[in-house]
C-alpha cells in the first residue's frame, strides 16, 4: 500500500548547502572596504571645492551689495567725495565699512579722464566732470568690482 522513500546520506557523498560561508563573507567584506577607501578619497576634493565655492559666492554677493549701496547715492555726493579724496588709491571713509569688520569692503572713488585730453594716458589725471570711477573691494583679497558712474545715468 503506501511506500515511503528514505534518502540515506553517505559520509563520502555530502551535499553542499547553497550560500556563503563565514570565511567567504569575511573576504568579500575586506575586499569591499579596500576598494571603497580610494573611492572615498576621490570625493574629498569635491567636498572641499563646495566649501570654497560657498565662501566665494558669499564674498561676491557682499561685494555686489556694497556696490549697489554706493550706486544708490546721488551723483553730487559721489562727486564731492571723489574730489575730497583726490587720489584713486585712498579709500573713502564715508562709503567703506568700518575697520575691524569681517570681509571689510573698501570703496575707492575718483573723477575719471575718459577723453584723455591731457594726452598722458592716465585715467585719473585730466579728469572729466560728470564721470566717476568707482571700485569696491574686499580688504586684503583680490576680490573687487569696479564701474564708471555718469552724471547722466
mmCIF file with all atom_site columns, C-alpha atoms in Angstrom:
data_model
loop_
_atom_site.group_PDB
_atom_site.id
_atom_site.type_symbol
_atom_site.label_atom_id
_atom_site.label_alt_id
_atom_site.label_comp_id
_atom_site.label_asym_id
_atom_site.label_entity_id
_atom_site.label_seq_id
_atom_site.pdbx_PDB_ins_code
_atom_site.Cartn_x
_atom_site.Cartn_y
_atom_site.Cartn_z
_atom_site.occupancy
_atom_site.B_iso_or_equiv
_atom_site.pdbx_formal_charge
_atom_site.auth_seq_id
_atom_site.auth_comp_id
_atom_site.auth_asym_id
_atom_site.auth_atom_id
_atom_site.pdbx_PDB_model_num
ATOM 1   C CA . UNK A 1 1   ? 0.000  0.000   0.000   1.00 0.00 ? 1   UNK A CA 1
ATOM 2   C CA . UNK A 1 2   ? 1.927  3.174   0.984   1.00 0.00 ? 2   UNK A CA 1
ATOM 3   C CA . UNK A 1 3   ? 5.631  3.108   0.478   1.00 0.00 ? 3   UNK A CA 1
ATOM 4   C CA . UNK A 1 4   ? 7.989  5.701   1.983   1.00 0.00 ? 4   UNK A CA 1
ATOM 5   C CA . UNK A 1 5   ? 11.239 6.521   0.293   1.00 0.00 ? 5   UNK A CA 1
ATOM 6   C CA . UNK A 1 6   ? 14.039 7.316   2.584   1.00 0.00 ? 6   UNK A CA 1
ATOM 7   C CA . UNK A 1 7   ? 17.257 9.012   1.489   1.00 0.00 ? 7   UNK A CA 1
ATOM 8   C CA . UNK A 1 8   ? 20.363 7.885   3.163   1.00 0.00 ? 8   UNK A CA 1
ATOM 9   C CA . UNK A 1 9   ? 23.357 10.164  3.143   1.00 0.00 ? 9   UNK A CA 1
ATOM 10  C CA . UNK A 1 10  ? 26.670 8.532   2.944   1.00 0.00 ? 10  UNK A CA 1
ATOM 11  C CA . UNK A 1 11  ? 29.704 10.176  4.526   1.00 0.00 ? 11  UNK A CA 1
ATOM 12  C CA . UNK A 1 12  ? 31.591 10.476  1.216   1.00 0.00 ? 12  UNK A CA 1
ATOM 13  C CA . UNK A 1 13  ? 28.577 11.797  -0.675  1.00 0.00 ? 13  UNK A CA 1
ATOM 14  C CA . UNK A 1 14  ? 27.779 15.041  1.214   1.00 0.00 ? 14  UNK A CA 1
ATOM 15  C CA . UNK A 1 15  ? 25.683 17.718  -0.436  1.00 0.00 ? 15  UNK A CA 1
ATOM 16  C CA . UNK A 1 16  ? 26.909 21.284  -0.298  1.00 0.00 ? 16  UNK A CA 1
ATOM 17  C CA . UNK A 1 17  ? 24.417 23.839  1.024   1.00 0.00 ? 17  UNK A CA 1
ATOM 18  C CA . UNK A 1 18  ? 23.764 26.989  -1.046  1.00 0.00 ? 18  UNK A CA 1
ATOM 19  C CA . UNK A 1 19  ? 25.096 30.323  0.324   1.00 0.00 ? 19  UNK A CA 1
ATOM 20  C CA . UNK A 1 20  ? 28.318 31.800  1.616   1.00 0.00 ? 20  UNK A CA 1
ATOM 21  C CA . UNK A 1 21  ? 30.493 30.527  4.382   1.00 0.00 ? 21  UNK A CA 1
ATOM 22  C CA . UNK A 1 22  ? 31.794 32.806  7.096   1.00 0.00 ? 22  UNK A CA 1
ATOM 23  C CA . UNK A 1 23  ? 35.271 32.962  5.527   1.00 0.00 ? 23  UNK A CA 1
ATOM 24  C CA . UNK A 1 24  ? 33.880 33.894  2.107   1.00 0.00 ? 24  UNK A CA 1
ATOM 25  C CA . UNK A 1 25  ? 31.745 36.607  3.670   1.00 0.00 ? 25  UNK A CA 1
ATOM 26  C CA . UNK A 1 26  ? 34.731 37.975  5.592   1.00 0.00 ? 26  UNK A CA 1
ATOM 27  C CA . UNK A 1 27  ? 36.920 38.072  2.447   1.00 0.00 ? 27  UNK A CA 1
ATOM 28  C CA . UNK A 1 28  ? 34.187 39.813  0.443   1.00 0.00 ? 28  UNK A CA 1
ATOM 29  C CA . UNK A 1 29  ? 33.778 42.443  3.175   1.00 0.00 ? 29  UNK A CA 1
ATOM 30  C CA . UNK A 1 30  ? 37.524 43.113  3.330   1.00 0.00 ? 30  UNK A CA 1
ATOM 31  C CA . UNK A 1 31  ? 37.706 43.480  -0.470  1.00 0.00 ? 31  UNK A CA 1
ATOM 32  C CA . UNK A 1 32  ? 34.814 45.958  -0.475  1.00 0.00 ? 32  UNK A CA 1
ATOM 33  C CA . UNK A 1 33  ? 36.427 48.053  2.267   1.00 0.00 ? 33  UNK A CA 1
ATOM 34  C CA . UNK A 1 34  ? 39.765 48.080  0.441   1.00 0.00 ? 34  UNK A CA 1
ATOM 35  C CA . UNK A 1 35  ? 38.047 49.162  -2.784  1.00 0.00 ? 35  UNK A CA 1
ATOM 36  C CA . UNK A 1 36  ? 35.958 51.892  -1.087  1.00 0.00 ? 36  UNK A CA 1
ATOM 37  C CA . UNK A 1 37  ? 38.874 53.732  0.544   1.00 0.00 ? 37  UNK A CA 1
ATOM 38  C CA . UNK A 1 38  ? 40.238 55.147  -2.762  1.00 0.00 ? 38  UNK A CA 1
ATOM 39  C CA . UNK A 1 39  ? 36.706 55.939  -3.929  1.00 0.00 ? 39  UNK A CA 1
ATOM 40  C CA . UNK A 1 40  ? 36.007 57.963  -0.793  1.00 0.00 ? 40  UNK A CA 1
ATOM 41  C CA . UNK A 1 41  ? 39.385 59.713  -1.098  1.00 0.00 ? 41  UNK A CA 1
ATOM 42  C CA . UNK A 1 42  ? 38.477 60.656  -4.668  1.00 0.00 ? 42  UNK A CA 1
ATOM 43  C CA . UNK A 1 43  ? 35.398 62.506  -3.370  1.00 0.00 ? 43  UNK A CA 1
ATOM 44  C CA . UNK A 1 44  ? 37.396 64.652  -0.927  1.00 0.00 ? 44  UNK A CA 1
ATOM 45  C CA . UNK A 1 45  ? 38.277 67.427  -3.461  1.00 0.00 ? 45  UNK A CA 1
ATOM 46  C CA . UNK A 1 46  ? 34.599 67.712  -4.352  1.00 0.00 ? 46  UNK A CA 1
ATOM 47  C CA . UNK A 1 47  ? 33.638 68.284  -0.740  1.00 0.00 ? 47  UNK A CA 1
ATOM 48  C CA . UNK A 1 48  ? 36.435 70.835  -0.291  1.00 0.00 ? 48  UNK A CA 1
ATOM 49  C CA . UNK A 1 49  ? 35.502 72.543  -3.559  1.00 0.00 ? 49  UNK A CA 1
ATOM 50  C CA . UNK A 1 50  ? 31.914 73.024  -2.465  1.00 0.00 ? 50  UNK A CA 1
ATOM 51  C CA . UNK A 1 51  ? 33.092 74.826  0.677   1.00 0.00 ? 51  UNK A CA 1
ATOM 52  C CA . UNK A 1 52  ? 35.359 77.093  -1.360  1.00 0.00 ? 52  UNK A CA 1
ATOM 53  C CA . UNK A 1 53  ? 32.565 77.809  -3.829  1.00 0.00 ? 53  UNK A CA 1
ATOM 54  C CA . UNK A 1 54  ? 30.238 78.742  -0.980  1.00 0.00 ? 54  UNK A CA 1
ATOM 55  C CA . UNK A 1 55  ? 32.707 81.218  0.528   1.00 0.00 ? 55  UNK A CA 1
ATOM 56  C CA . UNK A 1 56  ? 33.435 82.753  -2.899  1.00 0.00 ? 56  UNK A CA 1
ATOM 57  C CA . UNK A 1 57  ? 29.713 83.173  -3.522  1.00 0.00 ? 57  UNK A CA 1
ATOM 58  C CA . UNK A 1 58  ? 29.239 84.893  -0.157  1.00 0.00 ? 58  UNK A CA 1
ATOM 59  C CA . UNK A 1 59  ? 32.091 87.313  -0.971  1.00 0.00 ? 59  UNK A CA 1
ATOM 60  C CA . UNK A 1 60  ? 30.639 88.041  -4.412  1.00 0.00 ? 60  UNK A CA 1
ATOM 61  C CA . UNK A 1 61  ? 27.227 88.947  -3.013  1.00 0.00 ? 61  UNK A CA 1
ATOM 62  C CA . UNK A 1 62  ? 28.867 91.006  -0.238  1.00 0.00 ? 62  UNK A CA 1
ATOM 63  C CA . UNK A 1 63  ? 30.725 92.988  -2.917  1.00 0.00 ? 63  UNK A CA 1
ATOM 64  C CA . UNK A 1 64  ? 27.653 93.356  -5.096  1.00 0.00 ? 64  UNK A CA 1
ATOM 65  C CA . UNK A 1 65  ? 25.612 94.669  -2.163  1.00 0.00 ? 65  UNK A CA 1
ATOM 66  C CA . UNK A 1 66  ? 28.315 97.228  -1.389  1.00 0.00 ? 66  UNK A CA 1
ATOM 67  C CA . UNK A 1 67  ? 28.453 98.385  -5.000  1.00 0.00 ? 67  UNK A CA 1
ATOM 68  C CA . UNK A 1 68  ? 24.669 98.723  -5.152  1.00 0.00 ? 68  UNK A CA 1
ATOM 69  C CA . UNK A 1 69  ? 24.668 100.741 -1.921  1.00 0.00 ? 69  UNK A CA 1
ATOM 70  C CA . UNK A 1 70  ? 27.157 103.236 -3.350  1.00 0.00 ? 70  UNK A CA 1
ATOM 71  C CA . UNK A 1 71  ? 25.379 103.391 -6.725  1.00 0.00 ? 71  UNK A CA 1
ATOM 72  C CA . UNK A 1 72  ? 22.165 104.342 -4.924  1.00 0.00 ? 72  UNK A CA 1
ATOM 73  C CA . UNK A 1 73  ? 23.878 107.513 -3.670  1.00 0.00 ? 73  UNK A CA 1
ATOM 74  C CA . UNK A 1 74  ? 23.174 110.741 -5.587  1.00 0.00 ? 74  UNK A CA 1
ATOM 75  C CA . UNK A 1 75  ? 25.853 111.670 -8.111  1.00 0.00 ? 75  UNK A CA 1
ATOM 76  C CA . UNK A 1 76  ? 26.567 115.010 -6.417  1.00 0.00 ? 76  UNK A CA 1
ATOM 77  C CA . UNK A 1 77  ? 27.521 113.197 -3.184  1.00 0.00 ? 77  UNK A CA 1
ATOM 78  C CA . UNK A 1 78  ? 29.784 110.764 -5.080  1.00 0.00 ? 78  UNK A CA 1
ATOM 79  C CA . UNK A 1 79  ? 31.421 113.642 -6.963  1.00 0.00 ? 79  UNK A CA 1
ATOM 80  C CA . UNK A 1 80  ? 32.033 115.625 -3.770  1.00 0.00 ? 80  UNK A CA 1
ATOM 81  C CA . UNK A 1 81  ? 33.624 112.573 -2.108  1.00 0.00 ? 81  UNK A CA 1
ATOM 82  C CA . UNK A 1 82  ? 35.797 111.844 -5.167  1.00 0.00 ? 82  UNK A CA 1
ATOM 83  C CA . UNK A 1 83  ? 37.049 115.436 -5.180  1.00 0.00 ? 83  UNK A CA 1
ATOM 84  C CA . UNK A 1 84  ? 37.674 115.364 -1.420  1.00 0.00 ? 84  UNK A CA 1
ATOM 85  C CA . UNK A 1 85  ? 39.733 112.165 -1.715  1.00 0.00 ? 85  UNK A CA 1
ATOM 86  C CA . UNK A 1 86  ? 41.743 113.454 -4.675  1.00 0.00 ? 86  UNK A CA 1
ATOM 87  C CA . UNK A 1 87  ? 43.552 110.121 -5.092  1.00 0.00 ? 87  UNK A CA 1
ATOM 88  C CA . UNK A 1 88  ? 42.147 106.847 -6.502  1.00 0.00 ? 88  UNK A CA 1
ATOM 89  C CA . UNK A 1 89  ? 44.316 104.796 -4.097  1.00 0.00 ? 89  UNK A CA 1
ATOM 90  C CA . UNK A 1 90  ? 42.739 106.242 -0.924  1.00 0.00 ? 90  UNK A CA 1
ATOM 91  C CA . UNK A 1 91  ? 39.574 104.538 0.299   1.00 0.00 ? 91  UNK A CA 1
ATOM 92  C CA . UNK A 1 92  ? 36.525 106.556 1.211   1.00 0.00 ? 92  UNK A CA 1
ATOM 93  C CA . UNK A 1 93  ? 35.747 106.666 4.928   1.00 0.00 ? 93  UNK A CA 1
ATOM 94  C CA . UNK A 1 94  ? 32.209 107.727 4.025   1.00 0.00 ? 94  UNK A CA 1
ATOM 95  C CA . UNK A 1 95  ? 31.390 104.597 1.985   1.00 0.00 ? 95  UNK A CA 1
ATOM 96  C CA . UNK A 1 96  ? 33.848 101.923 3.216   1.00 0.00 ? 96  UNK A CA 1
ATOM 97  C CA . UNK A 1 97  ? 32.921 99.500  6.004   1.00 0.00 ? 97  UNK A CA 1
ATOM 98  C CA . UNK A 1 98  ? 34.134 100.286 9.498   1.00 0.00 ? 98  UNK A CA 1
ATOM 99  C CA . UNK A 1 99  ? 37.553 98.934  10.433  1.00 0.00 ? 99  UNK A CA 1
ATOM 100 C CA . UNK A 1 100 ? 37.645 95.595  12.167  1.00 0.00 ? 100 UNK A CA 1
ATOM 101 C CA . UNK A 1 101 ? 34.585 94.170  10.411  1.00 0.00 ? 101 UNK A CA 1
ATOM 102 C CA . UNK A 1 102 ? 34.873 90.762  8.759   1.00 0.00 ? 102 UNK A CA 1
ATOM 103 C CA . UNK A 1 103 ? 35.309 90.922  4.980   1.00 0.00 ? 103 UNK A CA 1
ATOM 104 C CA . UNK A 1 104 ? 35.645 94.684  5.135   1.00 0.00 ? 104 UNK A CA 1
ATOM 105 C CA . UNK A 1 105 ? 34.609 96.467  1.938   1.00 0.00 ? 105 UNK A CA 1
ATOM 106 C CA . UNK A 1 106 ? 36.771 99.356  0.811   1.00 0.00 ? 106 UNK A CA 1
ATOM 107 C CA . UNK A 1 107 ? 35.317 101.902 -1.612  1.00 0.00 ? 107 UNK A CA 1
ATOM 108 C CA . UNK A 1 108 ? 37.530 103.983 -3.918  1.00 0.00 ? 108 UNK A CA 1
ATOM 109 C CA . UNK A 1 109 ? 36.239 106.969 -5.898  1.00 0.00 ? 109 UNK A CA 1
ATOM 110 C CA . UNK A 1 110 ? 37.900 109.262 -8.408  1.00 0.00 ? 110 UNK A CA 1
ATOM 111 C CA . UNK A 1 111 ? 36.919 111.507 -11.235 1.00 0.00 ? 111 UNK A CA 1
ATOM 112 C CA . UNK A 1 112 ? 37.753 109.778 -14.500 1.00 0.00 ? 112 UNK A CA 1
ATOM 113 C CA . UNK A 1 113 ? 39.604 111.072 -17.582 1.00 0.00 ? 113 UNK A CA 1
ATOM 114 C CA . UNK A 1 114 ? 37.688 109.430 -20.409 1.00 0.00 ? 114 UNK A CA 1
ATOM 115 C CA . UNK A 1 115 ? 38.736 111.740 -23.234 1.00 0.00 ? 115 UNK A CA 1
ATOM 116 C CA . UNK A 1 116 ? 42.465 111.768 -22.327 1.00 0.00 ? 116 UNK A CA 1
ATOM 117 C CA . UNK A 1 117 ? 42.605 115.469 -23.232 1.00 0.00 ? 117 UNK A CA 1
ATOM 118 C CA . UNK A 1 118 ? 45.923 115.876 -21.424 1.00 0.00 ? 118 UNK A CA 1
ATOM 119 C CA . UNK A 1 119 ? 47.461 113.073 -23.539 1.00 0.00 ? 119 UNK A CA 1
ATOM 120 C CA . UNK A 1 120 ? 49.173 111.218 -20.671 1.00 0.00 ? 120 UNK A CA 1
ATOM 121 C CA . UNK A 1 121 ? 47.010 108.046 -20.926 1.00 0.00 ? 121 UNK A CA 1
ATOM 122 C CA . UNK A 1 122 ? 46.368 108.160 -17.177 1.00 0.00 ? 122 UNK A CA 1
ATOM 123 C CA . UNK A 1 123 ? 42.631 107.866 -16.498 1.00 0.00 ? 123 UNK A CA 1
ATOM 124 C CA . UNK A 1 124 ? 42.946 109.681 -13.173 1.00 0.00 ? 124 UNK A CA 1
ATOM 125 C CA . UNK A 1 125 ? 44.752 112.935 -14.081 1.00 0.00 ? 125 UNK A CA 1
ATOM 126 C CA . UNK A 1 126 ? 42.895 115.224 -16.534 1.00 0.00 ? 126 UNK A CA 1
ATOM 127 C CA . UNK A 1 127 ? 39.546 114.354 -15.044 1.00 0.00 ? 127 UNK A CA 1
ATOM 128 C CA . UNK A 1 128 ? 36.238 114.918 -16.791 1.00 0.00 ? 128 UNK A CA 1
ATOM 129 C CA . UNK A 1 129 ? 33.259 116.362 -14.979 1.00 0.00 ? 129 UNK A CA 1
ATOM 130 C CA . UNK A 1 130 ? 30.263 114.087 -14.903 1.00 0.00 ? 130 UNK A CA 1
ATOM 131 C CA . UNK A 1 131 ? 32.201 110.775 -14.829 1.00 0.00 ? 131 UNK A CA 1
ATOM 132 C CA . UNK A 1 132 ? 33.363 108.951 -11.701 1.00 0.00 ? 132 UNK A CA 1
ATOM 133 C CA . UNK A 1 133 ? 35.365 105.755 -11.395 1.00 0.00 ? 133 UNK A CA 1
ATOM 134 C CA . UNK A 1 134 ? 34.115 103.531 -8.560  1.00 0.00 ? 134 UNK A CA 1
ATOM 135 C CA . UNK A 1 135 ? 35.813 100.444 -7.121  1.00 0.00 ? 135 UNK A CA 1
ATOM 136 C CA . UNK A 1 136 ? 34.607 98.236  -4.246  1.00 0.00 ? 136 UNK A CA 1
ATOM 137 C CA . UNK A 1 137 ? 36.998 95.585  -2.928  1.00 0.00 ? 137 UNK A CA 1
ATOM 138 C CA . UNK A 1 138 ? 37.290 93.184  -0.035  1.00 0.00 ? 138 UNK A CA 1
ATOM 139 C CA . UNK A 1 139 ? 40.250 94.304  2.056   1.00 0.00 ? 139 UNK A CA 1
ATOM 140 C CA . UNK A 1 140 ? 43.271 92.017  1.779   1.00 0.00 ? 140 UNK A CA 1
ATOM 141 C CA . UNK A 1 141 ? 41.903 89.959  -1.127  1.00 0.00 ? 141 UNK A CA 1
ATOM 142 C CA . UNK A 1 142 ? 41.812 90.162  -4.903  1.00 0.00 ? 142 UNK A CA 1
ATOM 143 C CA . UNK A 1 143 ? 38.009 90.358  -4.889  1.00 0.00 ? 143 UNK A CA 1
ATOM 144 C CA . UNK A 1 144 ? 36.829 93.635  -6.402  1.00 0.00 ? 144 UNK A CA 1
ATOM 145 C CA . UNK A 1 145 ? 34.153 95.175  -8.609  1.00 0.00 ? 145 UNK A CA 1
ATOM 146 C CA . UNK A 1 146 ? 34.527 98.452  -10.464 1.00 0.00 ? 146 UNK A CA 1
ATOM 147 C CA . UNK A 1 147 ? 32.417 100.594 -12.733 1.00 0.00 ? 147 UNK A CA 1
ATOM 148 C CA . UNK A 1 148 ? 32.029 104.092 -14.128 1.00 0.00 ? 148 UNK A CA 1
ATOM 149 C CA . UNK A 1 149 ? 29.215 106.300 -12.889 1.00 0.00 ? 149 UNK A CA 1
ATOM 150 C CA . UNK A 1 150 ? 27.910 109.053 -15.110 1.00 0.00 ? 150 UNK A CA 1
ATOM 151 C CA . UNK A 1 151 ? 26.120 112.207 -14.120 1.00 0.00 ? 151 UNK A CA 1
ATOM 152 C CA . UNK A 1 152 ? 23.672 111.375 -16.927 1.00 0.00 ? 152 UNK A CA 1
ATOM 153 C CA . UNK A 1 153 ? 22.632 107.922 -15.640 1.00 0.00 ? 153 UNK A CA 1
#
